[in-house]
Amino acid sequence: SQKIEQNSEALNIQEGKTATLTCNYTNYSPAYLQWYRQDPGRGPVFLLLIRENEKEKRKERLKVTFDTTLKQSLFHITASQPADSATYLCAPGGVDSSYKLIFGSGTRLLVRP
Amino acid sequence: GAVVSQHPSRVICKSGTSVKIECRSLDFQATTMFWYRQFPKQSLMLMATSNEGSKATYEQGVEKDKFLINHASLTLSTLTVTSAHPEDSSFYICSAYPRGISNQPQHFGDGTRLSIL
């Protein structure tokens, strides 16, 4: 069955450092992969989408990589700030024509001032 | 742009009550909307895909008679939890997919916290 793995343990880093979050998937080949941020009691907010033919994508302090051979995506936040503290969800999609996304369990990021 | 409004944000009601949750795309048309359920400290679990003008497609294990979905227009989908019981208490979130555009992100509402007493 399709499986998405994100580190379930919280990532605790010092302000100013780079946070790196990992998303691994098995048993399917997504056409794209999305990353979302979710704050407690709120809906997810879209951050970045990377397609299978793209190796890397950037947006301000965010960078996403997509390795279809390793079946892995890495999500980086450079110069992290306490306001970046949240849960980050990866969601591979485009497996079929339904636009469905299957979400990983998310990784909670804590940035210490 | 791409705002999705979900209403109500919080519901507390007695066991046996039916509860309707609305999901509206405010500034775009959405042929497809999705309904998710999220338990504390867990990820979003897709319940069903709602397509405008046709029946919803439910994920395995989701009771279609329990969770009624209606997608009557290109900007509105509703989820009705019928005869709700305490085990239905959860955080329900909808998302909308912009019409006619492929490989685009879903846009999420802010969720509905449902508490059944």
Tab-separated table of C-alpha atoms in Angstrom:
chain	number	residue	atom	x	y	z
A	1	SER	CA	0.000	0.000	0.000
A	2	GLN	CA	1.040	3.606	-0.483
A	3	LYS	CA	2.976	4.965	2.425
A	4	ILE	CA	4.349	8.377	3.327
A	5	GLU	CA	6.841	8.802	6.138
A	6	GLN	CA	7.797	11.969	7.894
A	7	ASN	CA	9.828	12.164	11.057
A	8	SER	CA	7.269	11.974	13.829
A	9	GLU	CA	9.634	13.422	16.386
A	10	ALA	CA	9.695	17.187	16.739
A	11	LEU	CA	12.651	19.019	15.240
A	12	ASN	CA	14.048	21.506	17.730
A	13	ILE	CA	16.542	24.047	16.389
A	14	GLN	CA	18.074	27.377	17.278
A	15	GLU	CA	16.892	30.541	15.571
A	16	GLY	CA	19.027	31.372	12.541
A	17	LYS	CA	19.866	27.757	11.724
A	18	THR	CA	18.580	25.797	8.747
A	19	ALA	CA	15.781	23.344	9.379
A	20	THR	CA	15.653	20.254	7.156
A	21	LEU	CA	12.576	18.065	7.092
A	22	THR	CA	12.342	14.735	5.298
A	23	CYS	CA	9.494	13.071	3.425
A	24	ASN	CA	9.847	9.530	2.109
A	25	TYR	CA	7.189	7.704	0.100
A	26	THR	CA	6.840	4.112	-1.040
A	27	ASN	CA	4.750	2.097	-3.455
A	28	TYR	CA	3.734	4.857	-5.804
A	29	SER	CA	5.056	7.447	-8.221
A	30	PRO	CA	3.573	10.908	-7.674
A	31	ALA	CA	3.623	13.445	-10.464
A	32	TYR	CA	4.199	16.213	-7.931
A	33	LEU	CA	4.678	16.763	-4.248
A	34	GLN	CA	3.335	19.563	-2.102
A	35	TRP	CA	4.420	20.938	1.242
A	36	TYR	CA	2.002	22.584	3.636
A	37	ARG	CA	2.285	24.321	6.968
A	38	GLN	CA	-0.300	23.733	9.672
A	39	ASP	CA	-0.667	25.705	12.877
A	40	PRO	CA	-2.675	24.288	15.824
A	41	GLY	CA	-6.423	24.453	15.229
A	42	ARG	CA	-6.016	25.786	11.688
A	43	GLY	CA	-6.216	24.354	8.200
A	44	PRO	CA	-3.040	23.646	6.211
A	45	VAL	CA	-1.498	26.502	4.263
A	46	PHE	CA	0.187	25.751	0.943
A	47	LEU	CA	3.902	26.492	0.743
A	48	LEU	CA	5.509	24.880	-2.293
A	49	LEU	CA	4.740	22.440	-5.090
A	50	ILE	CA	7.477	20.588	-6.937
A	51	ARG	CA	6.897	18.476	-10.032
A	52	GLU	CA	8.559	15.160	-10.830
A	53	ASN	CA	10.723	16.723	-13.524
A	54	GLU	CA	12.026	19.389	-11.149
A	55	LYS	CA	14.955	18.683	-8.865
A	56	GLU	CA	14.699	21.769	-6.698
A	57	LYS	CA	12.399	24.680	-6.063
A	58	ARG	CA	12.860	27.809	-3.975
A	59	LYS	CA	10.643	30.453	-2.487
A	60	GLU	CA	12.232	33.083	-0.281
A	61	ARG	CA	13.765	31.177	2.660
A	62	LEU	CA	12.210	27.873	1.604
A	63	LYS	CA	13.748	25.205	-0.591
A	64	VAL	CA	12.330	21.856	-1.651
A	65	THR	CA	14.076	19.009	-3.420
A	66	PHE	CA	12.449	16.014	-5.087
A	67	ASP	CA	14.416	12.840	-5.772
A	68	THR	CA	12.218	10.353	-7.625
A	69	THR	CA	14.946	7.704	-7.516
A	70	LEU	CA	15.247	7.832	-3.741
A	71	LYS	CA	11.496	8.533	-3.450
A	72	GLN	CA	12.274	11.383	-1.137
A	73	SER	CA	11.664	15.092	-0.733
A	74	LEU	CA	13.622	17.403	1.530
A	75	PHE	CA	12.195	20.676	2.795
A	76	HIS	CA	14.613	23.335	4.019
A	77	ILE	CA	13.970	26.563	5.905
A	78	THR	CA	17.048	28.773	6.020
A	79	ALA	CA	17.634	31.469	8.639
A	80	SER	CA	14.825	29.971	10.696
A	81	GLN	CA	12.723	32.170	12.956
A	82	PRO	CA	10.493	31.373	15.951
A	83	ALA	CA	7.524	32.247	13.711
A	84	ASP	CA	8.441	29.244	11.557
A	85	SER	CA	7.421	26.954	14.427
A	86	ALA	CA	4.556	24.805	13.140
A	87	THR	CA	3.796	21.338	11.778
A	88	TYR	CA	4.910	20.755	8.201
A	89	LEU	CA	3.060	18.247	6.046
A	90	CYS	CA	4.173	16.688	2.808
A	91	ALA	CA	1.616	15.468	0.318
A	92	PRO	CA	2.519	13.597	-2.858
A	93	GLY	CA	-0.133	13.820	-5.550
A	94	GLY	CA	-0.998	13.383	-9.197
A	95	VAL	CA	-0.929	9.610	-9.052
A	96	ASP	CA	-4.211	9.468	-10.910
A	97	SER	CA	-6.583	12.019	-12.422
A	98	SER	CA	-8.445	12.668	-9.192
A	99	TYR	CA	-6.176	15.434	-7.807
A	100	LYS	CA	-6.219	13.525	-4.514
A	101	LEU	CA	-3.471	14.146	-2.006
A	102	ILE	CA	-2.350	11.694	0.639
A	103	PHE	CA	-0.751	13.454	3.570
A	104	GLY	CA	2.184	12.399	5.671
A	105	SER	CA	1.865	12.516	9.428
A	106	GLY	CA	3.772	15.791	9.579
A	107	THR	CA	6.847	16.959	11.414
A	108	ARG	CA	6.587	19.535	14.152
A	109	LEU	CA	9.268	22.208	13.987
A	110	LEU	CA	10.208	24.238	17.056
A	111	VAL	CA	12.550	27.193	16.550
A	112	ARG	CA	14.063	28.498	19.776
A	113	PRO	CA	14.784	32.225	20.050
B	1	GLY	CA	-6.558	34.993	-3.819
B	2	ALA	CA	-7.682	31.356	-3.549
B	3	VAL	CA	-9.591	31.712	-0.291
B	4	VAL	CA	-11.672	28.873	1.102
B	5	SER	CA	-14.174	29.633	3.830
B	6	GLN	CA	-15.440	26.908	6.145
B	7	HIS	CA	-18.401	27.372	8.460
B	8	PRO	CA	-19.015	26.921	11.327
B	9	SER	CA	-15.585	26.933	12.919
B	10	ARG	CA	-16.828	25.157	16.017
B	11	VAL	CA	-19.873	23.070	16.876
B	12	ILE	CA	-20.874	21.533	20.181
B	13	CYS	CA	-24.055	19.474	20.157
B	14	LYS	CA	-25.835	16.563	21.709
B	15	SER	CA	-25.526	12.978	20.565
B	16	GLY	CA	-28.034	12.132	17.835
B	17	THR	CA	-27.961	15.574	16.239
B	18	SER	CA	-27.151	16.032	12.567
B	19	VAL	CA	-24.557	18.696	11.819
B	20	LYS	CA	-23.960	20.462	8.507
B	21	ILE	CA	-20.593	21.987	7.618
B	22	GLU	CA	-20.196	24.324	4.647
B	23	CYS	CA	-17.139	24.805	2.492
B	24	ARG	CA	-17.043	27.736	0.061
B	25	SER	CA	-14.444	28.828	-2.430
B	26	LEU	CA	-14.706	32.617	-2.292
B	27	ASP	CA	-12.746	33.813	-5.305
B	28	PHE	CA	-12.479	30.825	-7.612
B	29	GLN	CA	-14.586	27.990	-8.940
B	30	ALA	CA	-13.914	24.498	-7.682
B	31	THR	CA	-15.131	21.498	-9.618
B	32	THR	CA	-13.562	19.306	-6.973
B	33	MET	CA	-13.542	19.688	-3.219
B	34	PHE	CA	-12.163	17.328	-0.619
B	35	TRP	CA	-13.222	16.539	2.930
B	36	TYR	CA	-10.687	15.470	5.551
B	37	ARG	CA	-10.821	14.434	9.150
B	38	GLN	CA	-7.998	15.006	11.601
B	39	PHE	CA	-7.579	13.570	15.080
B	40	PRO	CA	-5.258	15.231	17.620
B	41	LYS	CA	-1.590	14.999	16.662
B	42	GLN	CA	-2.416	12.966	13.576
B	43	SER	CA	-2.387	13.801	9.920
B	44	LEU	CA	-5.275	14.623	7.651
B	45	MET	CA	-7.241	11.571	6.561
B	46	LEU	CA	-9.126	11.960	3.303
B	47	MET	CA	-12.782	11.066	3.742
B	48	ALA	CA	-14.244	11.811	0.342
B	49	THR	CA	-13.883	13.643	-2.926
B	50	SER	CA	-16.773	15.926	-3.782
B	51	ASN	CA	-17.429	16.639	-7.445
B	52	GLU	CA	-19.833	19.341	-8.574
B	53	GLY	CA	-22.981	17.880	-10.019
B	54	SER	CA	-22.193	14.253	-9.265
B	55	LYS	CA	-22.009	11.856	-6.359
B	56	ALA	CA	-19.109	12.055	-3.963
B	57	THR	CA	-16.423	9.388	-3.980
B	58	TYR	CA	-15.777	8.022	-0.512
B	59	GLU	CA	-12.540	6.531	0.758
B	60	GLN	CA	-12.501	2.999	2.040
B	61	GLY	CA	-14.002	2.718	5.499
B	62	VAL	CA	-15.971	5.971	5.358
B	63	GLU	CA	-19.736	5.469	5.672
B	64	LYS	CA	-21.487	7.428	2.943
B	65	ASP	CA	-24.808	7.315	4.788
B	66	LYS	CA	-23.163	8.751	7.864
B	67	PHE	CA	-21.285	11.532	6.100
B	68	LEU	CA	-23.524	13.041	3.439
B	69	ILE	CA	-21.806	15.244	0.907
B	70	ASN	CA	-23.510	17.655	-1.462
B	71	HIS	CA	-21.659	19.734	-4.043
B	72	ALA	CA	-24.476	21.742	-5.553
B	73	SER	CA	-22.471	24.534	-7.131
B	74	LEU	CA	-18.951	25.337	-8.258
B	75	THR	CA	-18.300	27.256	-5.037
B	76	LEU	CA	-20.072	25.265	-2.335
B	77	SER	CA	-19.803	21.785	-0.874
B	78	THR	CA	-21.499	20.644	2.317
B	79	LEU	CA	-20.741	17.782	4.668
B	80	THR	CA	-23.556	16.587	6.937
B	81	VAL	CA	-22.668	14.325	9.823
B	82	THR	CA	-25.923	12.480	10.424
B	83	SER	CA	-26.993	11.316	13.884
B	84	ALA	CA	-23.618	12.285	15.305
B	85	HIS	CA	-22.168	10.386	18.237
B	86	PRO	CA	-19.185	11.142	20.501
B	87	GLU	CA	-16.857	9.080	18.314
B	88	ASP	CA	-17.589	11.495	15.453
B	89	SER	CA	-15.977	14.294	17.434
B	90	SER	CA	-13.018	15.480	15.394
B	91	PHE	CA	-11.546	18.318	13.350
B	92	TYR	CA	-13.086	18.362	9.863
B	93	ILE	CA	-11.293	20.262	7.115
B	94	CYS	CA	-12.278	20.914	3.520
B	95	SER	CA	-10.151	21.879	0.558
B	96	ALA	CA	-10.936	23.070	-2.936
B	97	TYR	CA	-9.145	22.457	-6.190
B	98	PRO	CA	-9.311	25.284	-8.764
B	99	ARG	CA	-11.357	24.431	-11.825
B	100	GLY	CA	-9.592	23.739	-15.082
B	101	ILE	CA	-6.035	23.901	-13.775
B	102	SER	CA	-3.879	20.827	-13.360
B	103	ASN	CA	-1.023	20.210	-10.936
B	104	GLN	CA	-2.064	23.042	-8.657
B	105	PRO	CA	-2.238	23.121	-4.869
B	106	GLN	CA	-5.398	22.527	-2.940
B	107	HIS	CA	-6.630	25.444	-0.883
B	108	PHE	CA	-7.859	24.639	2.584
B	109	GLY	CA	-10.498	26.021	4.873
B	110	ASP	CA	-9.696	26.650	8.504
B	111	GLY	CA	-11.519	23.586	9.742
B	112	THR	CA	-14.539	22.827	11.919
B	113	ARG	CA	-14.058	21.516	15.418
B	114	LEU	CA	-16.979	19.165	16.080
B	115	SER	CA	-17.650	18.075	19.648
B	116	ILE	CA	-20.491	15.658	20.341
B	117	LEU	CA	-21.586	15.391	23.962
